[in-house]
Structure formats: C-alpha cells, structure tokens
PDB file of C-alpha atoms in Angstrom:
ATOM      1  CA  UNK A  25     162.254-154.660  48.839  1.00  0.00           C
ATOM      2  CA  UNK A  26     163.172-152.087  51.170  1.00  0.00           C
ATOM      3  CA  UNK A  27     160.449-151.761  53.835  1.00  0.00           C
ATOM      4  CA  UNK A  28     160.352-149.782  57.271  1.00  0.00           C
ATOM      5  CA  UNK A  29     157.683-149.977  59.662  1.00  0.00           C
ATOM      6  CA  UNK A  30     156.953-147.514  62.381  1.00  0.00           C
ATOM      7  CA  UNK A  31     155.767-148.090  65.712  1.00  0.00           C
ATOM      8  CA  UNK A  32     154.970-147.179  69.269  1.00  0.00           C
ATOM      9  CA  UNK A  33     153.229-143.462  68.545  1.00  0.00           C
ATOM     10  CA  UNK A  34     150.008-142.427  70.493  1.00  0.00           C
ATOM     11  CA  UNK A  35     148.708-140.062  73.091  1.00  0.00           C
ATOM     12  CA  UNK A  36     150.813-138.896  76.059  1.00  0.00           C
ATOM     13  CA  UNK A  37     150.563-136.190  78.421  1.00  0.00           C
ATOM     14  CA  UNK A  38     153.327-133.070  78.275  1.00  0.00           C
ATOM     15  CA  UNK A  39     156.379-134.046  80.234  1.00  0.00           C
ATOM     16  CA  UNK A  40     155.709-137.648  79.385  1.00  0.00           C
ATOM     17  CA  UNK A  41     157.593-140.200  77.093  1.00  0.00           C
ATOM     18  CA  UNK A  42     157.359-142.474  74.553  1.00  0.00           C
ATOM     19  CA  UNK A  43     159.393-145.076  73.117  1.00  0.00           C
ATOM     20  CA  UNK A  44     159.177-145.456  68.787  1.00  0.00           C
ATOM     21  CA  UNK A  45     160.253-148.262  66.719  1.00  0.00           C
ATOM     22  CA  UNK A  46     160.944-148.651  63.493  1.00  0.00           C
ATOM     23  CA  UNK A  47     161.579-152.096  61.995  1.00  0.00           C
ATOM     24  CA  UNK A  48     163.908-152.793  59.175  1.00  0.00           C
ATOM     25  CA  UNK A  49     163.703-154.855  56.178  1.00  0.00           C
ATOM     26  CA  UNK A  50     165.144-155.451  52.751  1.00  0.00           C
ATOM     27  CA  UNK A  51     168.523-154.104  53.066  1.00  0.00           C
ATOM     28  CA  UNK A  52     171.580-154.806  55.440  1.00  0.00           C
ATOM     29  CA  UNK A  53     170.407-152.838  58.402  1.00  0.00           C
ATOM     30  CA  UNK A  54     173.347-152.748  59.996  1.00  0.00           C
ATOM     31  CA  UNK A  55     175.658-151.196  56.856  1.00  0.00           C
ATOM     32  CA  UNK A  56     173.160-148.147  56.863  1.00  0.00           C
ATOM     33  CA  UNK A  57     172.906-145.143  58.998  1.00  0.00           C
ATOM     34  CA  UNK A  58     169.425-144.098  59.711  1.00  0.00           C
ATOM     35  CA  UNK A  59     167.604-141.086  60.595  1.00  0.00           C
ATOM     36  CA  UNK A  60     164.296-139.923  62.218  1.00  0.00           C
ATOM     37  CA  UNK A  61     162.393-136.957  60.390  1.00  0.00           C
ATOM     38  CA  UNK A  62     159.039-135.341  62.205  1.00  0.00           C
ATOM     39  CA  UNK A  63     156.047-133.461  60.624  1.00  0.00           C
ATOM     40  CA  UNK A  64     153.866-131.588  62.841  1.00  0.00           C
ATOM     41  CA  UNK A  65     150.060-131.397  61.425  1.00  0.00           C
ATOM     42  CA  UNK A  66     149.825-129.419  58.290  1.00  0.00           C
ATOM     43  CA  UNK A  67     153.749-128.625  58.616  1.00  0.00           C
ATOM     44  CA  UNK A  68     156.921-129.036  57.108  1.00  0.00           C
ATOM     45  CA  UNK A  69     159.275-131.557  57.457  1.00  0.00           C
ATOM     46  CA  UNK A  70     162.039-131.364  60.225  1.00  0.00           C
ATOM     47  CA  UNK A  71     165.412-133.416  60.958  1.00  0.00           C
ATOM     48  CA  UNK A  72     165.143-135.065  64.057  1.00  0.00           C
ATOM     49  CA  UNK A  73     168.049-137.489  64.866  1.00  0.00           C
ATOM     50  CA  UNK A  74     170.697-139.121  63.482  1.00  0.00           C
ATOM     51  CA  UNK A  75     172.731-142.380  64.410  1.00  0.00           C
ATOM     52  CA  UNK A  76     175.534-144.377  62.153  1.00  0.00           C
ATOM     53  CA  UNK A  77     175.365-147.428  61.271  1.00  0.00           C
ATOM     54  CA  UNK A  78     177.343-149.176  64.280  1.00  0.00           C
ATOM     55  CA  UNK A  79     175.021-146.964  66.367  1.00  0.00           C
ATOM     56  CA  UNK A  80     178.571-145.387  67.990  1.00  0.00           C
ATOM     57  CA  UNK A  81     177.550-141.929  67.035  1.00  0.00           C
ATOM     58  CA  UNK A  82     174.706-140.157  67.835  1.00  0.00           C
ATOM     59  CA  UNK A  83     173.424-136.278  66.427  1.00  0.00           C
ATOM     60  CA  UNK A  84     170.497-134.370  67.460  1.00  0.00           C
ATOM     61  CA  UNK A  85     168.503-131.370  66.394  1.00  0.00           C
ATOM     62  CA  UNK A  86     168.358-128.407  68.638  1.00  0.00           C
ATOM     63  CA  UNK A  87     164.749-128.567  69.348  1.00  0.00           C
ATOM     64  CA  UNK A  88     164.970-131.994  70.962  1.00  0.00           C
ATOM     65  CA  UNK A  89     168.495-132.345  72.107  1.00  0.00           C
ATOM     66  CA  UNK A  90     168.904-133.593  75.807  1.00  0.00           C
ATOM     67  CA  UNK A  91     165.094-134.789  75.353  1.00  0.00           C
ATOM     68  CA  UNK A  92     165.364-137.696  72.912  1.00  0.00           C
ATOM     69  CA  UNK A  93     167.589-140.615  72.390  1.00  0.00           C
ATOM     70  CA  UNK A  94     168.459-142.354  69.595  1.00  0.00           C
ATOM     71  CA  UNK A  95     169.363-145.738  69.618  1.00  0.00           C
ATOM     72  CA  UNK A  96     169.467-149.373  67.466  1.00  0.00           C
ATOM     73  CA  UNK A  97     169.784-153.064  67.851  1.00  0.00           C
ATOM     74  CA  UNK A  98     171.320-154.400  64.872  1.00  0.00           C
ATOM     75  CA  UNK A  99     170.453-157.684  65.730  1.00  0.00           C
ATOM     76  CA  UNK A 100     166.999-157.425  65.658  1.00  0.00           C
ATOM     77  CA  UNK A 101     167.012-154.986  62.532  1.00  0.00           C
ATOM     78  CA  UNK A 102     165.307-152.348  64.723  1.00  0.00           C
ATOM     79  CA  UNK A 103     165.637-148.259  65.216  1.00  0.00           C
ATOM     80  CA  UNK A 104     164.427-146.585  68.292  1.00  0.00           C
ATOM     81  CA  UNK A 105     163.389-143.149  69.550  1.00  0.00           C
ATOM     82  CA  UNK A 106     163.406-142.802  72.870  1.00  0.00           C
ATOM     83  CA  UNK A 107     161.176-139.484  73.511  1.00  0.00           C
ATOM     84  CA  UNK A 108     161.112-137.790  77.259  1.00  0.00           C
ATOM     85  CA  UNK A 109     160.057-134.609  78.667  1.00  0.00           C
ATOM     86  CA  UNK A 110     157.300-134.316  75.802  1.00  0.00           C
ATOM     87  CA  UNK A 111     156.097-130.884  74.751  1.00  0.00           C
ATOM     88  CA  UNK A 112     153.029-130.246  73.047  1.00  0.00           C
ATOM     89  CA  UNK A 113     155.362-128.514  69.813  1.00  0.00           C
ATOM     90  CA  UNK A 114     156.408-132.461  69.393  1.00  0.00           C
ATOM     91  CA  UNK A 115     153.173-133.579  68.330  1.00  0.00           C
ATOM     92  CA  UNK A 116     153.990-134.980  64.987  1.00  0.00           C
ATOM     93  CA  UNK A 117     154.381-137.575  62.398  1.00  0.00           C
ATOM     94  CA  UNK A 118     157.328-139.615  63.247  1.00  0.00           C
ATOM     95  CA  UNK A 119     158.920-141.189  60.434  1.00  0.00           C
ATOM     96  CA  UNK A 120     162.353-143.139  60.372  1.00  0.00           C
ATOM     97  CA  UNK A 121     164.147-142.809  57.417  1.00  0.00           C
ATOM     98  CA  UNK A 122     167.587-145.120  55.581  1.00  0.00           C
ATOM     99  CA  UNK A 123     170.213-143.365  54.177  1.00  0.00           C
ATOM    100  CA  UNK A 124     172.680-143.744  51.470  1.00  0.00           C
ATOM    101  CA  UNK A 125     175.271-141.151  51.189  1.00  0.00           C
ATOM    102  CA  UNK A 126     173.311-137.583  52.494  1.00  0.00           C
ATOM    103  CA  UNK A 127     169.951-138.576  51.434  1.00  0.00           C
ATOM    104  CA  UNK A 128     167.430-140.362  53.113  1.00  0.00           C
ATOM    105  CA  UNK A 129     166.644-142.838  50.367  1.00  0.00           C
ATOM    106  CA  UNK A 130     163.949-144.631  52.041  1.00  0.00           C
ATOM    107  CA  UNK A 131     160.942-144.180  54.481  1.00  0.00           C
ATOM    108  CA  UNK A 132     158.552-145.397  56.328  1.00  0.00           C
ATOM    109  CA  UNK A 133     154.961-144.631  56.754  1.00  0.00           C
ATOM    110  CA  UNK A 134     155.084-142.707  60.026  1.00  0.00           C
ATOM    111  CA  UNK A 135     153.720-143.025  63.512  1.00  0.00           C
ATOM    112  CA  UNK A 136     151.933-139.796  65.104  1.00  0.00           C
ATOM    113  CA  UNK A 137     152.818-138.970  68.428  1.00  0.00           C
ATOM    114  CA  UNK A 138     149.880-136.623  70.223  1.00  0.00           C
ATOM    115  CA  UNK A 139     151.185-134.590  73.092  1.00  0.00           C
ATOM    116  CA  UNK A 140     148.065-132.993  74.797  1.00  0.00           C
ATOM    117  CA  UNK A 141     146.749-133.226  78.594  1.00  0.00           C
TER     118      UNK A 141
ATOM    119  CA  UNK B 258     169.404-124.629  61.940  1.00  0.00           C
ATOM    120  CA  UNK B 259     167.514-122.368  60.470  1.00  0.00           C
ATOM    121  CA  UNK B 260     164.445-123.652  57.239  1.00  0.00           C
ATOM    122  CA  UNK B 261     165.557-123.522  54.128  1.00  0.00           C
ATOM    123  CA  UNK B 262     162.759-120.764  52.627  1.00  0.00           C
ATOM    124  CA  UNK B 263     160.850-122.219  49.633  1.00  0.00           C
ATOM    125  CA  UNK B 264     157.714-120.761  47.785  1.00  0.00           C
ATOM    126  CA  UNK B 265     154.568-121.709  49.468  1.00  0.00           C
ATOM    127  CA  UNK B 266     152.756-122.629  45.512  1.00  0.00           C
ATOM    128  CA  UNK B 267     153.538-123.079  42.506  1.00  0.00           C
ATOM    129  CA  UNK B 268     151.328-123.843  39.680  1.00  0.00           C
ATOM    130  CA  UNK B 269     150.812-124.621  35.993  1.00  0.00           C
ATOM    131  CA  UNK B 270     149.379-126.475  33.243  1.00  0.00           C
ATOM    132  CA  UNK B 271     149.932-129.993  31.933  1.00  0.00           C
ATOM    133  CA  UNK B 272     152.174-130.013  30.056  1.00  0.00           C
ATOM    134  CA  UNK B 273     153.775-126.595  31.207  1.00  0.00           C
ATOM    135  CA  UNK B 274     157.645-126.614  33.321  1.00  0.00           C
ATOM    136  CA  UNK B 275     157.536-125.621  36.880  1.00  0.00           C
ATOM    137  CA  UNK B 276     160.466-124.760  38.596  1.00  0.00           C
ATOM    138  CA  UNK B 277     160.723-124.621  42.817  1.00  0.00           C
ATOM    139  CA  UNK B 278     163.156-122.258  44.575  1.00  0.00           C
ATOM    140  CA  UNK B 279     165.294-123.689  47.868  1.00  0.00           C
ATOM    141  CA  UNK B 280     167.237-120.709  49.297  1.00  0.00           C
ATOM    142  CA  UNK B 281     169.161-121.469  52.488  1.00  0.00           C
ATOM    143  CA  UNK B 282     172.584-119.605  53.718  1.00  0.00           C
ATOM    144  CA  UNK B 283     176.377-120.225  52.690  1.00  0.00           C
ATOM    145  CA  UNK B 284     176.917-123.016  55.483  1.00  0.00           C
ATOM    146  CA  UNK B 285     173.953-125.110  54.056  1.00  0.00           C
ATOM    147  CA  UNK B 286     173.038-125.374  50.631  1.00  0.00           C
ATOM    148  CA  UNK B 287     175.812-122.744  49.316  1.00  0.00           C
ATOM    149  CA  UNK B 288     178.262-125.240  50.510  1.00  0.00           C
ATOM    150  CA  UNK B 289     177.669-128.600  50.330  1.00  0.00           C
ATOM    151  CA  UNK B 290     176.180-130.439  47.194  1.00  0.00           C
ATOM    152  CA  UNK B 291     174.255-132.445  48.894  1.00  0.00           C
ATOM    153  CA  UNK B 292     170.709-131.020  48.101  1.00  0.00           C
ATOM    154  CA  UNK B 293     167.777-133.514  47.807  1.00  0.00           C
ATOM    155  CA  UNK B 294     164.074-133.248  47.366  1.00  0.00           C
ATOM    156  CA  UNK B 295     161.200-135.260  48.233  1.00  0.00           C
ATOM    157  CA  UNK B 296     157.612-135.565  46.743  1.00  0.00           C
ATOM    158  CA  UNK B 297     154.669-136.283  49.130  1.00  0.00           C
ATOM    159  CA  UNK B 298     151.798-136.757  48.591  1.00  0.00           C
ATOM    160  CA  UNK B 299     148.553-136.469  50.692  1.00  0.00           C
ATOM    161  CA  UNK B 300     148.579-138.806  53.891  1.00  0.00           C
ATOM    162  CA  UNK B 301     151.610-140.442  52.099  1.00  0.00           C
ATOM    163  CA  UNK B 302     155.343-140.705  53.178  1.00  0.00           C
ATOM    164  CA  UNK B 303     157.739-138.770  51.677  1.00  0.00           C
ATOM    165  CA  UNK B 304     159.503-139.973  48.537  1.00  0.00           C
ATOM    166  CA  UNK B 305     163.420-139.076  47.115  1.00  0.00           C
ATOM    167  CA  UNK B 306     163.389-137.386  43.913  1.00  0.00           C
ATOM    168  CA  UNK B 307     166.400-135.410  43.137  1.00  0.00           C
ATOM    169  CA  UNK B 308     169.814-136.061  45.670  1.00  0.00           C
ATOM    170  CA  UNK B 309     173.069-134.388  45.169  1.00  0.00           C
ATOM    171  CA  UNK B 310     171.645-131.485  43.986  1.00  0.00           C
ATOM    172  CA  UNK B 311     171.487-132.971  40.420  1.00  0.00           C
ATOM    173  CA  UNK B 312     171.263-136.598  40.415  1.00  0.00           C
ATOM    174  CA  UNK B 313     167.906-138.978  39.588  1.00  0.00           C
ATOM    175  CA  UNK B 314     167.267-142.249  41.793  1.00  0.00           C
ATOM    176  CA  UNK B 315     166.156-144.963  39.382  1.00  0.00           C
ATOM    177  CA  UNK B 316     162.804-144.909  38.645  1.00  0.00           C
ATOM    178  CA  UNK B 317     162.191-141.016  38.840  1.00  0.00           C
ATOM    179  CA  UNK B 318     160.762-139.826  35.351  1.00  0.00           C
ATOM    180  CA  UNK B 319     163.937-137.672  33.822  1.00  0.00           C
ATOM    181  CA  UNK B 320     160.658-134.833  33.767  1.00  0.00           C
ATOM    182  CA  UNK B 321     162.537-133.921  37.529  1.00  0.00           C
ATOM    183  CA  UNK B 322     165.596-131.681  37.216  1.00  0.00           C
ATOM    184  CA  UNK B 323     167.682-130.183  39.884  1.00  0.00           C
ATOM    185  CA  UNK B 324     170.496-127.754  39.825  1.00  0.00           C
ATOM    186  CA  UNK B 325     172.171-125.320  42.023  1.00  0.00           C
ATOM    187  CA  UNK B 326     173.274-121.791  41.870  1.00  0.00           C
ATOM    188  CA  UNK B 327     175.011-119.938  44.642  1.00  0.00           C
ATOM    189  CA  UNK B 328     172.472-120.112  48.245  1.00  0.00           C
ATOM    190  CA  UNK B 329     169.776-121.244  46.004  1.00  0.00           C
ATOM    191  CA  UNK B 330     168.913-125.134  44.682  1.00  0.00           C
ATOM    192  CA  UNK B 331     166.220-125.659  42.470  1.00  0.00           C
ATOM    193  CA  UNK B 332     163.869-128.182  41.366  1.00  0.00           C
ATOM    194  CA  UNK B 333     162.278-128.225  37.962  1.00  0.00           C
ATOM    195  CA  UNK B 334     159.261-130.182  36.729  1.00  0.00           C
ATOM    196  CA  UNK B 335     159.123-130.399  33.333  1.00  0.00           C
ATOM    197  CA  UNK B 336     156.042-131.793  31.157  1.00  0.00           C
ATOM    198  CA  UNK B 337     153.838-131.344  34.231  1.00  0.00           C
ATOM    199  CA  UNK B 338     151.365-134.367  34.872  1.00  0.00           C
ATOM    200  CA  UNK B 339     148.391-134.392  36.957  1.00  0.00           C
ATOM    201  CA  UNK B 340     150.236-137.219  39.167  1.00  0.00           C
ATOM    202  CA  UNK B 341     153.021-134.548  39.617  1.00  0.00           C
ATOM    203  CA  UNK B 342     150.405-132.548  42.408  1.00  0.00           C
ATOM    204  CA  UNK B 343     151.739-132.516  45.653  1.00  0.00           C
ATOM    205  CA  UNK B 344     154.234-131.575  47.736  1.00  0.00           C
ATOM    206  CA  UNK B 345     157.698-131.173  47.634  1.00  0.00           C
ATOM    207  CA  UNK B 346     160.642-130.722  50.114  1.00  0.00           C
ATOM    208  CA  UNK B 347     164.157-129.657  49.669  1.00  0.00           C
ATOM    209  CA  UNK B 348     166.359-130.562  52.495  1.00  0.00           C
ATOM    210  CA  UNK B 349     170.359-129.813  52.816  1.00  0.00           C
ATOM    211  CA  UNK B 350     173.561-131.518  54.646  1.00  0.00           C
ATOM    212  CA  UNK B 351     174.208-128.712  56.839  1.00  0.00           C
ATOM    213  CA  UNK B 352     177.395-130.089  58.504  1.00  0.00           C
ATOM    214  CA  UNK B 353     178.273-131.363  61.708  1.00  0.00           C
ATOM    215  CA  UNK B 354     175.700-134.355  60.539  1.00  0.00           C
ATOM    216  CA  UNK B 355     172.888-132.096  60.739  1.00  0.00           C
ATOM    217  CA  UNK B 356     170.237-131.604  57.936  1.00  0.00           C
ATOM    218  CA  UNK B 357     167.551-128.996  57.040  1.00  0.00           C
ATOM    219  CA  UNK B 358     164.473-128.720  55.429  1.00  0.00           C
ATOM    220  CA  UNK B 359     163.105-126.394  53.793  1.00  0.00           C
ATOM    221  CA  UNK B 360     158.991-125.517  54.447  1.00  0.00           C
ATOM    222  CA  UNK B 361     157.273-127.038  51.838  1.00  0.00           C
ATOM    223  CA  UNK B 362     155.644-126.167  48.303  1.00  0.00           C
ATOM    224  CA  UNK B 363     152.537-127.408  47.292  1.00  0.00           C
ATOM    225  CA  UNK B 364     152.186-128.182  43.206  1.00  0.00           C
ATOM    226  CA  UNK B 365     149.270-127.783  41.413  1.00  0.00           C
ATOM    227  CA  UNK B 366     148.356-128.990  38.386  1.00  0.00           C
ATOM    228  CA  UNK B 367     145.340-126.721  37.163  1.00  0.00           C
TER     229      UNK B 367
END
C-alpha cells in the first residue's frame, strides 16, 4: 500500500523558513518523480514543485521560485521542501504528491504551514 | 501559469448526471492530453479520478467520465450518489514540467 506521510509544518514568522518532509512507502521511491501541491485555507489547489526521480532535475512554480527548494534522499525514501523567505500568501496545506506519467496518482494527508507574526 | 477557470457549483439530484467545465488556454489543456481530476473531500486529501483526459484509475466507479473538446476538459458524474458531494479539481500538464489547477467546484447532491 502506497502511503505518504507529511511532516515538519507549523507556525513561522514572515521571512522565516521551514523545512517539510514527506516520507515514502509502498512503492519504489526512487523510480517515481514526486511533486509538492499547496492549498491555502478555503482555496484551490496550486502546483508547487517538481523533482524527477534521480532528484537531477528540479521545476518550480512562479510564486515560489528562488524561495523554495526541492530536494530527496532516495535512501531514506524521503521528499523535502525546503521553504525560505516565507510570506504570509504561503500559508497553506502542504501536501506531497507520487506521480505516474502526468498525474499525481497518490497523496498524502498534508502538513499546514502558518505564516503570521 | 495562469488557473484553469471552472464553475464554482454544480448541483443535482441522485440519480441525475452532472457534468464540470475545465477551460484553460491553447498551451495547457488545448494541447496536451494530459487532463486529470481529483475528488476531495472535506478535511481530506485529494484523490485521482479521471487522468489523461479520459482514462479511469482502478477502483473509480465507471459513473466518472472525462473528455475533452478544444480549451475545454470536462468531467461528468453520472448516476449521482450522495458520496459523490465534494470537491473536485481539474489540473493540466502545462509544459516545461509545470502543471495547473483549476479553482475548484463544489458538488452537491440535493
């Protein structure tokens, strides 16, 4: 069973940063590329990041680019988000997401990152 | 990067067919097929339901239909259940291995 588990969300002042997790299970983590998706409260979804499956490539979405890093350790079955330079518009739901082919396939349950002072 | 625009409601009876509107632009969902929606539900992660603009994951009821025409995907609900409220998302491969979402319709089942 495919499972992915979210991590390292919580409160953090604007210009601040974070570091999320998401652990892997189920499935050969390192054979998949894997995305991040946010939700803002109430809100629509929104692409975040992308990174293959060797972790050699990297894509971003406008609104974060420069700001957050992608990353993964295949050994340990883990995706990260490496969030700086926080803004109180990235307050949101932060799920990490598998994908097969162009569509994100599985997800996990999210971890909410607060930006406020 | 722009949303893709979808209804904000849609409702019906059980029983009754809803169908969901996804317009984006000519670079997104005009031309790639690689439309997909998700269901989610209240508090709950989001869950694939239609990918490739057409195709079922195993496990989705054949009641959820997808299908394409020109800058505009849709998703159709047929033999609506009460199970079927929530909402949905369709999001499209928008190239340079970038995707976009669109904002969101909320189903209800009256």
């Amino acid at each position: 069973e495919v499972q992915l588990l979210e991590s390292g969300g919580g409160l953090v002042q604007p210009g601040g940063s974070l570091r999320l997790s998401c652990a892997a299970s189920g499935f050969t983590f390192s054979n998949s590329a894997m995305r991040w998706v946010r939700q803002a409260p109430g809100k629509g979804l929104e692409w975040v990041s992308a990174i293959s499956d060797s972790g050699g490539n990297t894509y971003y979405a406008d609104s974060v680019r420069g700001r957050f890093t992608i990353s993964r350790d295949n050994s340990k079955n883990t995706l990260y988000l490496q969030l700086n330079s926080l803004r109180a518009e990235d307050t949101a739901i932060y799920y990490c997401a598998k994908v097969s082919g162009y569509r994100f396939d599985y997800w996990g349950q999210g971890t909410l990152v607060t930006v406020s002072s | 990067q722009s949303a893709l625009t979808q209804p904000r409601s849609v409702s019906g009876s059980p029983g009754q067919s809803v169908t969901i509107s996804c317009t984006g632009t000519s670079s997104a969902v005009g031309y790639y097929d690689y439309v997909s929606w998700y269901q989610q539900h209240p508090g709950k992660a989001p869950k694939l339901m239609i990918y490739d603009v057409t195709k079922r994951p195993s496990g989705v009821p054949d009641r959820f239909s997808g299908s394409k025409s020109g800058n505009t995907a849709s998703l159709t609900i047929s033999g609506l259940q009460a199970e079927d409220e929530a909402d949905y998302y369709c999001c499209s491969y928008a190239g340079s291995y970038t995707w976009v979402f669109g904002g969101g319709t909320k189903v209800t089942v009256l």
